[in-house]
Coordinates of C-alpha atoms and ligand atoms in Angstrom, one line a residue:
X4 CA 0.0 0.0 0.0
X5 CA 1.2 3.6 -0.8
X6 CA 2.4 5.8 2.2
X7 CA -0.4 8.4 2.9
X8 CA -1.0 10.5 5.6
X9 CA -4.2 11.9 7.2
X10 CA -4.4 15.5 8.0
X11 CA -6.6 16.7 11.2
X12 CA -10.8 16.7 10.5
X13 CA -13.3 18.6 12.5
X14 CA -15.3 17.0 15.0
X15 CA -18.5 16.1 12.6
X16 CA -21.9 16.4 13.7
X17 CA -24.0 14.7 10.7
X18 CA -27.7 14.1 10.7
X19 CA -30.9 15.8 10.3
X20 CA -31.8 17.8 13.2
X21 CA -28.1 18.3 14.4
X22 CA -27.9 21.8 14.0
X23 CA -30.3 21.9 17.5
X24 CA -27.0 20.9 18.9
X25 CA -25.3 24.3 17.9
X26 CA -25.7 26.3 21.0
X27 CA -24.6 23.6 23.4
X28 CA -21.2 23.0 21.6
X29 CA -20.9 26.6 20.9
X30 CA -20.9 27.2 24.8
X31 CA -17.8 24.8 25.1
X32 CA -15.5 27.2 23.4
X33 CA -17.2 30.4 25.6
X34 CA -19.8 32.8 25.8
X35 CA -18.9 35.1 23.3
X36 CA -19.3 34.1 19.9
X37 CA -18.6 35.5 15.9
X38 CA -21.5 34.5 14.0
X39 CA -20.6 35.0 10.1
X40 CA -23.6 34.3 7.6
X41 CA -24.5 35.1 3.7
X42 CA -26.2 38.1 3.2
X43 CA -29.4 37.4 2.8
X44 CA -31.6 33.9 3.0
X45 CA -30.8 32.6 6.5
X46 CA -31.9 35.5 8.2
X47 CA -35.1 34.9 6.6
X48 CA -35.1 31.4 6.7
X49 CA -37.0 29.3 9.6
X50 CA -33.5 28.0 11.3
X51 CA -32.1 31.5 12.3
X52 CA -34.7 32.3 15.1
X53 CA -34.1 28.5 16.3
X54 CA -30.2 29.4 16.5
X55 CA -30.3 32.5 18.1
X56 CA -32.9 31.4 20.9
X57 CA -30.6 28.5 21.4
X58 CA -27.6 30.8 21.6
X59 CA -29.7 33.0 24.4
X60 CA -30.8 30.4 26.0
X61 CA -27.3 29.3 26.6
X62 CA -26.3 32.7 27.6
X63 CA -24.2 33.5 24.5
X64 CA -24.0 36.8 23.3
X65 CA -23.2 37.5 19.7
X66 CA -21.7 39.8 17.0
X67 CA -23.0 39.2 13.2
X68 CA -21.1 39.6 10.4
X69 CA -22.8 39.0 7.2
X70 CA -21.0 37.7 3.9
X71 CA -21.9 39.4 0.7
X72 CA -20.8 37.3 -2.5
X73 CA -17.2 35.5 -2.2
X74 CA -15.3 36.8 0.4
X75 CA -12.2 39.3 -1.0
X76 CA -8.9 39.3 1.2
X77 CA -10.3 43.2 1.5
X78 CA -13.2 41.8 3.4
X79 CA -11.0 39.4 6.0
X80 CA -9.0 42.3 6.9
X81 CA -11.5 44.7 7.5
X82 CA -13.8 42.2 9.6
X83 CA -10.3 41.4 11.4
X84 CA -9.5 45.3 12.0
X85 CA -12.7 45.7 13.3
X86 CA -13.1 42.8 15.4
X87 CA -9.6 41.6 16.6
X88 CA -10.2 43.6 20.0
X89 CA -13.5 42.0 20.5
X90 CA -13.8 39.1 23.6
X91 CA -14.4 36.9 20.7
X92 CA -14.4 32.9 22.1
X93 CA -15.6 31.2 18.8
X94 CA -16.5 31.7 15.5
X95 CA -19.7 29.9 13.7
X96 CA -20.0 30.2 10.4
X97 CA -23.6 29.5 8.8
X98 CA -24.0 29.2 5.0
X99 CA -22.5 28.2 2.0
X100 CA -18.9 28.2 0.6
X101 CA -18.4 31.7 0.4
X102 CA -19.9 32.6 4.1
X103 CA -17.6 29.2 5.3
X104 CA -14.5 30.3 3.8
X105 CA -14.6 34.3 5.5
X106 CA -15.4 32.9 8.2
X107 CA -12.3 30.3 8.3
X108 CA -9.9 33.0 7.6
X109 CA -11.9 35.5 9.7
X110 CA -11.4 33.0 12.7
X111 CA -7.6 32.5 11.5
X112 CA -6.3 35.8 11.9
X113 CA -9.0 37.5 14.7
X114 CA -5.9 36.7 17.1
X115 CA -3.3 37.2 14.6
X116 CA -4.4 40.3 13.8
X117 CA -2.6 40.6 10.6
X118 CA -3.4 41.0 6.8
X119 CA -4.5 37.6 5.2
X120 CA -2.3 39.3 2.0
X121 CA 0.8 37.4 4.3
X122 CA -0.7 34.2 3.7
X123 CA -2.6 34.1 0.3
X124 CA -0.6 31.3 -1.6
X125 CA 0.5 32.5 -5.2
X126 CA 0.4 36.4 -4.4
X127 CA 2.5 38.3 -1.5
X128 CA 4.7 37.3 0.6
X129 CA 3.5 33.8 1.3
X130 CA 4.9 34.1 5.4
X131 CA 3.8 30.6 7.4
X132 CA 1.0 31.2 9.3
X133 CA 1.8 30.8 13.1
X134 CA -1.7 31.2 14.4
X135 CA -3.4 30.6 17.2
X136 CA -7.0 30.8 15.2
X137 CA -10.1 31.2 16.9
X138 CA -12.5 28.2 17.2
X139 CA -14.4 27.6 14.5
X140 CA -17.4 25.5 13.7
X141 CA -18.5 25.2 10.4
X142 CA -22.4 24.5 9.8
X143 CA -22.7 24.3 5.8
X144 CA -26.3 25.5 4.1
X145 CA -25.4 24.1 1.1
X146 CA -24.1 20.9 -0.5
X147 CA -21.1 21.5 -2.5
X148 CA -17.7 23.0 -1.6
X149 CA -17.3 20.8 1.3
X150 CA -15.7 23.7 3.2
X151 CA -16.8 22.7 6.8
X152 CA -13.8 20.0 6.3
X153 CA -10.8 21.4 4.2
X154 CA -8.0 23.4 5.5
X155 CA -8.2 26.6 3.1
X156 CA -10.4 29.5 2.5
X157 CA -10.6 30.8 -1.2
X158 CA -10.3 34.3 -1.1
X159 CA -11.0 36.2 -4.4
X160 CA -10.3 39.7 -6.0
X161 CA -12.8 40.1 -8.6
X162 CA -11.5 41.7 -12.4
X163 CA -9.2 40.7 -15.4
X164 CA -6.4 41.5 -12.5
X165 CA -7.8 39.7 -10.3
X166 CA -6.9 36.4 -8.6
X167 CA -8.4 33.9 -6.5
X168 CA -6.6 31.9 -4.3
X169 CA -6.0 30.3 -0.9
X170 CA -5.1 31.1 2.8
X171 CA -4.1 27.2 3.6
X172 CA -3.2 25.7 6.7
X173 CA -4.0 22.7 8.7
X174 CA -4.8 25.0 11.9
X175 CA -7.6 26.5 10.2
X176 CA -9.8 23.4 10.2
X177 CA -12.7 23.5 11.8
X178 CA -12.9 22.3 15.7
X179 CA -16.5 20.9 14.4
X180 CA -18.4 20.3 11.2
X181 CA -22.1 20.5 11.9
X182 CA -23.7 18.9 8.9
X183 CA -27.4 19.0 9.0
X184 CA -28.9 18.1 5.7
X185 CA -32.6 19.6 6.8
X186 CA -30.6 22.9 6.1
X187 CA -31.0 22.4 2.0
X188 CA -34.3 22.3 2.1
X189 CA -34.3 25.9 1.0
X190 CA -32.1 26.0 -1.8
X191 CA -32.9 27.5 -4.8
X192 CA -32.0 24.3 -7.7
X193 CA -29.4 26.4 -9.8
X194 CA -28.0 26.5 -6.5
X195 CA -28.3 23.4 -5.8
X196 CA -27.0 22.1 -9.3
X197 CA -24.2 24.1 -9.3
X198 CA -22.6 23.1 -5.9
X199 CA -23.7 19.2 -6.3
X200 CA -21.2 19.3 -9.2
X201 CA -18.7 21.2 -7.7
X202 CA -19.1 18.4 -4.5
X203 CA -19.1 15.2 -7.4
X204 CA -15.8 16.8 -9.6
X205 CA -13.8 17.5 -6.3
X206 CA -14.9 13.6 -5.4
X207 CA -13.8 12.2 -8.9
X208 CA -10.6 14.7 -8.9
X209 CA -9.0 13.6 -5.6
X210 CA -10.5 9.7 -6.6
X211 CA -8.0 10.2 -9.7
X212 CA -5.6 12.6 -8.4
X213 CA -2.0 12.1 -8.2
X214 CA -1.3 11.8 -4.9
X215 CA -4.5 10.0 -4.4
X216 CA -4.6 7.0 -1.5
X217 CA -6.7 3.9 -0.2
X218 CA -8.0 6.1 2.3
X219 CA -9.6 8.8 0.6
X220 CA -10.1 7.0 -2.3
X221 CA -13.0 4.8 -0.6
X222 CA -14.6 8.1 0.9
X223 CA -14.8 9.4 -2.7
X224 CA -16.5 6.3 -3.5
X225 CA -19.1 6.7 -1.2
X226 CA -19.4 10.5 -2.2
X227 CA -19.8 9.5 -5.6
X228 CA -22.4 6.8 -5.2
X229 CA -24.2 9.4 -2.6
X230 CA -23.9 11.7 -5.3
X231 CA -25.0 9.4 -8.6
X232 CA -28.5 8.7 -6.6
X233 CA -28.9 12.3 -4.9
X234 CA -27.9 15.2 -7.5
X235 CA -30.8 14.9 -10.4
X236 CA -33.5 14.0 -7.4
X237 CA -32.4 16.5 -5.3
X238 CA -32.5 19.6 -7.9
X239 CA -35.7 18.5 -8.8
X240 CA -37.0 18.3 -5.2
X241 CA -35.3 19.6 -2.4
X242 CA -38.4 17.9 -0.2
X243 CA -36.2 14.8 -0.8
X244 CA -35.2 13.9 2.9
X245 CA -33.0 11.6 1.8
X246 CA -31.5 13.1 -1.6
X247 CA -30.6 15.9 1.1
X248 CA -28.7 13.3 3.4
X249 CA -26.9 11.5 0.0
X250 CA -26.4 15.4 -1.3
X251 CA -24.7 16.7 2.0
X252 CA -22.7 13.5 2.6
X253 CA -21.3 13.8 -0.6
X254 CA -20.4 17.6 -0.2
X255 CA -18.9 16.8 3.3
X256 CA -16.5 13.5 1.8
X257 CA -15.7 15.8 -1.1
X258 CA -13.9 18.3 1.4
X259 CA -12.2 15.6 3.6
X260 CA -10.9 13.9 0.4
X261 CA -9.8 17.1 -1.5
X262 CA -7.9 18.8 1.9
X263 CA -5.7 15.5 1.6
X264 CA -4.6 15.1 -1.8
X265 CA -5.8 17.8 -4.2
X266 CA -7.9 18.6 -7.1
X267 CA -7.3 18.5 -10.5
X268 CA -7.7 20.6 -14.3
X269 CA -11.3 21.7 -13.8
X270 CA -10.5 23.0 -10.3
X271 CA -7.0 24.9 -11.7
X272 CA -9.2 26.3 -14.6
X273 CA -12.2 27.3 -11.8
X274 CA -9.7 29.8 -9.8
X275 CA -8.9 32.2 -12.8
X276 CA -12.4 31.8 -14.1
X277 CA -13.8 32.8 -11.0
X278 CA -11.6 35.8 -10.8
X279 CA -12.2 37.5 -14.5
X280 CA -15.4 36.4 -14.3
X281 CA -18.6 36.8 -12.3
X282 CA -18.6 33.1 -12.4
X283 CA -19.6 31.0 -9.6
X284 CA -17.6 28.4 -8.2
X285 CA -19.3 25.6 -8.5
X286 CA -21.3 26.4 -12.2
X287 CA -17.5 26.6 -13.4
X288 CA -16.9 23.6 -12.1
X289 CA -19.9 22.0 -13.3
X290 CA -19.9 23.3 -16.7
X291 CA -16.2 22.0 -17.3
X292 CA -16.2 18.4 -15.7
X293 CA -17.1 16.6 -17.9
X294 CA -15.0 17.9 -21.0
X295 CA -12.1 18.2 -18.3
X296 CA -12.7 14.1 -18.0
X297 CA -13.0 13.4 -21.9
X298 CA -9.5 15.3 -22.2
X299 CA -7.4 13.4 -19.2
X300 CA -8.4 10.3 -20.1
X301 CA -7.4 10.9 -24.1
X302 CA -4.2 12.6 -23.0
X303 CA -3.7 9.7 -20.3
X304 CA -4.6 7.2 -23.6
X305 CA -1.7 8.4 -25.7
X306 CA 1.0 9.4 -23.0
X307 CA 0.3 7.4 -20.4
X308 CA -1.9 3.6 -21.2
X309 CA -0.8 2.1 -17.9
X310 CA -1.9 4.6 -15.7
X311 CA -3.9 3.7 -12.8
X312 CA -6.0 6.3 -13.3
X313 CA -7.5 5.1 -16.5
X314 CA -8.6 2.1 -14.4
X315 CA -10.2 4.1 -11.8
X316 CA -12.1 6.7 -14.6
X317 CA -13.5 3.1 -15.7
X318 CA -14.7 2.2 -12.5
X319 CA -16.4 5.6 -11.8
X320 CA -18.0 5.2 -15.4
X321 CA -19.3 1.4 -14.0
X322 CA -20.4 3.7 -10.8
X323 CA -22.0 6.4 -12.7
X324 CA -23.7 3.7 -15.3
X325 CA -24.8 1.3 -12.9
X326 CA -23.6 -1.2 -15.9
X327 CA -20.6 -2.9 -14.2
X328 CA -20.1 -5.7 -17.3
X329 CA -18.5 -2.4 -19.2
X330 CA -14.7 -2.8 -20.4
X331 CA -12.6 0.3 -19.9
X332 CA -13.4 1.8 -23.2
X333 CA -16.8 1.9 -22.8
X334 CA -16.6 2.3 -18.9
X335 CA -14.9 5.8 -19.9
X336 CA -17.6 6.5 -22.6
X337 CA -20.6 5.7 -20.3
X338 CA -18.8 8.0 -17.5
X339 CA -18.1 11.0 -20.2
X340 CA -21.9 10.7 -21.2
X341 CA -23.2 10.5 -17.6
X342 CA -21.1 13.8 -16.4
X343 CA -22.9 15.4 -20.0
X344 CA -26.3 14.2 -19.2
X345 CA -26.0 15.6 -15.6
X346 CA -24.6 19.1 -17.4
X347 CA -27.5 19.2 -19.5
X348 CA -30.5 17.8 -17.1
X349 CA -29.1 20.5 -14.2
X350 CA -29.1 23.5 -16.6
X351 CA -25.9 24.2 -16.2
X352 CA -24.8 27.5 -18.2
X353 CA -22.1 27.9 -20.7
X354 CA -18.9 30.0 -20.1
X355 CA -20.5 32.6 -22.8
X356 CA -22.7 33.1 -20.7
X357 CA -20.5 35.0 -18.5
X358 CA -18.8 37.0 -21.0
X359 CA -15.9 34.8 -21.3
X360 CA -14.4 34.4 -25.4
X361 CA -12.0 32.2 -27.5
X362 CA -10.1 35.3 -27.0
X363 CA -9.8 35.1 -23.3
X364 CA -8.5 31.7 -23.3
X365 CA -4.8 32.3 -23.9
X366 CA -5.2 34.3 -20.4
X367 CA -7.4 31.5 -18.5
X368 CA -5.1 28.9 -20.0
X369 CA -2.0 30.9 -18.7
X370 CA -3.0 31.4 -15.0
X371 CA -4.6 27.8 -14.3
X372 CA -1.3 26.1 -13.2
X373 CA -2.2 26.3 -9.5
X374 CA -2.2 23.8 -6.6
X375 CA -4.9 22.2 -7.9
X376 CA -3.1 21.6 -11.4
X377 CA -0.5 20.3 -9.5
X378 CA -2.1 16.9 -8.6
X379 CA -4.1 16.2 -12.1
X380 CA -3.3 12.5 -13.2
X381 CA -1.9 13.6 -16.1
X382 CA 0.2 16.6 -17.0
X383 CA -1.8 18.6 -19.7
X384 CA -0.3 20.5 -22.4
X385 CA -1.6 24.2 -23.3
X386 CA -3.4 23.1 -25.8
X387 CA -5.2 20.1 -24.1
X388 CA -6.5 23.0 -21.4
X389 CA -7.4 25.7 -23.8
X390 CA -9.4 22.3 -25.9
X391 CA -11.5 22.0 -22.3
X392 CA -12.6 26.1 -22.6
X393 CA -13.4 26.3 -26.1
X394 CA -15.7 23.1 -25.9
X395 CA -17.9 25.4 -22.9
X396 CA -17.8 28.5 -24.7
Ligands
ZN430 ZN1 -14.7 23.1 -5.7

C-alpha cells in the first residue's frame, strides 16, 4: 500500500436535526461568539430564530457579520480590524462556501491580527501562518464546496487582475463540522445544481488525483455513489429527505478527500475563471467536468496507457452507469456521457454566458497552473487545457 498521511478533521456532527446541537457546543469554546452568515436567505429562513434562541438560552452573546458574495482578502482584513479587540471565544459560520471560507480566515487571523495578503498562496509574501485561530465551527447550508472539512479559505479579487486563491493551513480546520442536511431544504435548484457538481468533480478529482490513496479514495467512493443517486433527485426536489442526506454527505467527503490530496484541471481552470469572471464556483466547475474528463483520459490514452488512473475513470464510469459488465473503453464512454447528461439535465450555463471568449483563453489557460493543477493525473499541455474552454464557450 502507498504511504499516505491523514491530515486533522473537525469533529462532525451529521444528521438531520443536528444543528439543535449548535448552541450547546458553541458554549464549550465560551460565551462570546462570531457568528458569520451570507447576506441574505438565513436570516429569513426558519432556522435563524431556532439558532439564536438556542444561543440566548445558553447565555451566549453575539456579534454578526454577514458575507456578501465571495469573500475578498479586503473583506478578512476589514472584519479582522474591526473585530480583533473584541472578547471573541468562537466563530460559527452559517451558510454556504463563500460565508464558510470568510469565516475560516476570519477566525484565523482575529488573534493574529494581521493582513490575510501574508498568507494568500501564489500572491504576496506567502509568510507561514503561526496562528493561534479562533474556534471555529462550520455549519454548511449548502451541499457542494465541502468547506466545513478542508484546510483553506478561497479568497477572491474580482476583475481581469484579479486572482483567486488560498489562505491554507491545517490550523484552520474546523474544531467541528455540523452537517445537518434539513438545512438544503431551501435552496434555490441552480444552486443546488451548481454546488452538487462542484461536490461530485472535487470527489472524482481527488478519486484520480496524483497523490490520491486507499483512504480517501473509498470516501470518494461513497461520495460519488451518494452523489449518482442524490444530484438529479435532489434539484428536482429539495423535499427529498433523503437526496438531502446523499447530497450533503457527498459535499462533506468531497472536502475531507480534496484537503488531503488535491484537485485537478477543472478545479485549476475554476480559480482564474472565478476571478475575471462573475462566475460561480461551482457552475465553473460543473460546466467543465465533464470535457475536463474526456480530455485526461485521451491525453492519459496516448501518453500514459498504464496509468492507474484510466482504471479508476472506468470504475467511476461502471459507478455512474450502474452497468458494471462495461470494459474500460466503454466504462470511460458511459462516464463521459453521464457527467454530459448531468450538465445538461441540471441547466448548467455555458462559459458565454458569463462574457468569457475564444479570446480570453490564452489568459485563463496561462493562470490555471495552480495547486490544484499540481495533482491532475496527467500533465496537460496548453493546448489540451485551452481544448476544455473552447468546448464550454
Ligand atoms: Zn470546488
Amino acid at each position: 500500500m502507498t504511504e499516505f498521511s491523514l491530515s486533522r478533521l473537525p469533529r462532525i456532527e451529521f444528521g438531520a436535526c443536528v444543528l439543535a446541537r449548535l448552541p450547546a457546543l458553541a458554549r464549550g469554546y465560551g460565551a462570546h461568539a462570531l457568528l458569520v452568515t451570507g447576506a441574505g436567505s438565513l436570516k429569513s429562513s426558519s432556522f435563524w430564530p431556532a439558532v439564536t434562541a438556542g444561543l440566548k438560552a445558553q447565555g451566549i452573546s453575539w456579534l454578526h457579520l454577514a458575507i456578501p458574495g465571495e469573500p475578498s482578502p479586503q473583506m478578512v482584513d476589514e472584519a479582522v480590524r474591526a473585530l480583533h479587540l473584541e472578547p471573541i471565544d468562537v466563530v460559527i459560520g452559517i451558510g454556504g462556501g463563500s460565508a464558510l471560507d470568510a469565516a475560516k480566515a476570519i477566525a484565523g487571523l482575529l488573534k493574529p491580527g494581521n493582513s490575510v495578503m501574508n498568507h494568500l498562496e501564489g500572491v504576496g509574501p506567502e509568510l507561514p501562518y503561526a496562528g493561534p485561530a479562533t474556534p471555529f465551527i462550520a455549519v454548511p447550508t449548502t451541499a457542494g464546496t465541502g468547506s466545513e472539512a478542508t484546510k483553506n479559505a478561497v479568497l477572491s479579487v474580482p476583475g481581469m487582475d484579479g486572482f483567486k486563491k488560498s489562505f491554507r493551513d491545517e490550523k484552520l480546520v474546523a474544531e467541528v463540522a455540523l452537517v445537518d442536511p434539513d438545512l438544503l431544504a431551501t435552496c434555490p435548484p441552480a444552486v443546488i445544481a451548481a454546488n452538487g457538481m462542484d461536490a461530485f468533480t472535487q470527489l472524482l478529482e481527488s478519486f484520480v488525483s496524483s497523490r490520491a490513496a486507499p483512504l480517501t479514495d473509498s470516501l470518494a467512493w461513497g461520495g460519488m455513489k451518494a452523489a449518482r443517486d442524490g444530484l438529479l433527485a435532489l434539484y428536482v426536489g429539495a423535499g427529498d429527505a433523503v437526496a438531502r442526506e446523499r447530497m450533503a454527505y457527498a459535499a462533506l467527503v468531497s472536502g475531507i478527500a480534496l484537503a488531503q490530496v488535491g484537485l485537478g484541471s477543472v478545479h485549476g481552470l475554476a480559480a482564474p475563471l472565478g476571478a475575471f469572471f462573475p462566475i460561480p464556483h461551482g457552475v465553473a466547475c460543473g460546466t467543465l467536468v465533464a470535457m475536463a474528463t474526456r480530455i485526461n483520459i485521451e491525453a492519459l490514452r496516448t501518453r500514459e496507457p498504464a496509468h492507474p488512473a484510466l482504471g479508476k475513470y472506468a470504475q467511476v464510469g461502471r459507478l455512474l452507469s450502474k452497468q458494471g459488465h462495461l470494459d474500460q473503453e466503454a466504462a470511460h464512454v458511459a462516464l463521459i456521457d453521464t457527467l454530459e447528461a448531468w450538465t445538461h439535465a441540471l441547466g448548467l450555463p455555458t462559459l458565454a454566458h458569463y462574457g468569457v471568449t475564444p479570446a480570453d483563453i490564452p489568459r485563463i489557460v496561462a493562470d490555471s497552473r495552480g495547486s490544484s493543477m499540481k495533482t491532475n493525473p496527467v500533465l496537460l499541455e496548453d493546448s489540451d487545457i485551452a481544448a476544455i474552454l473552447a468546448a464550454r464557450i
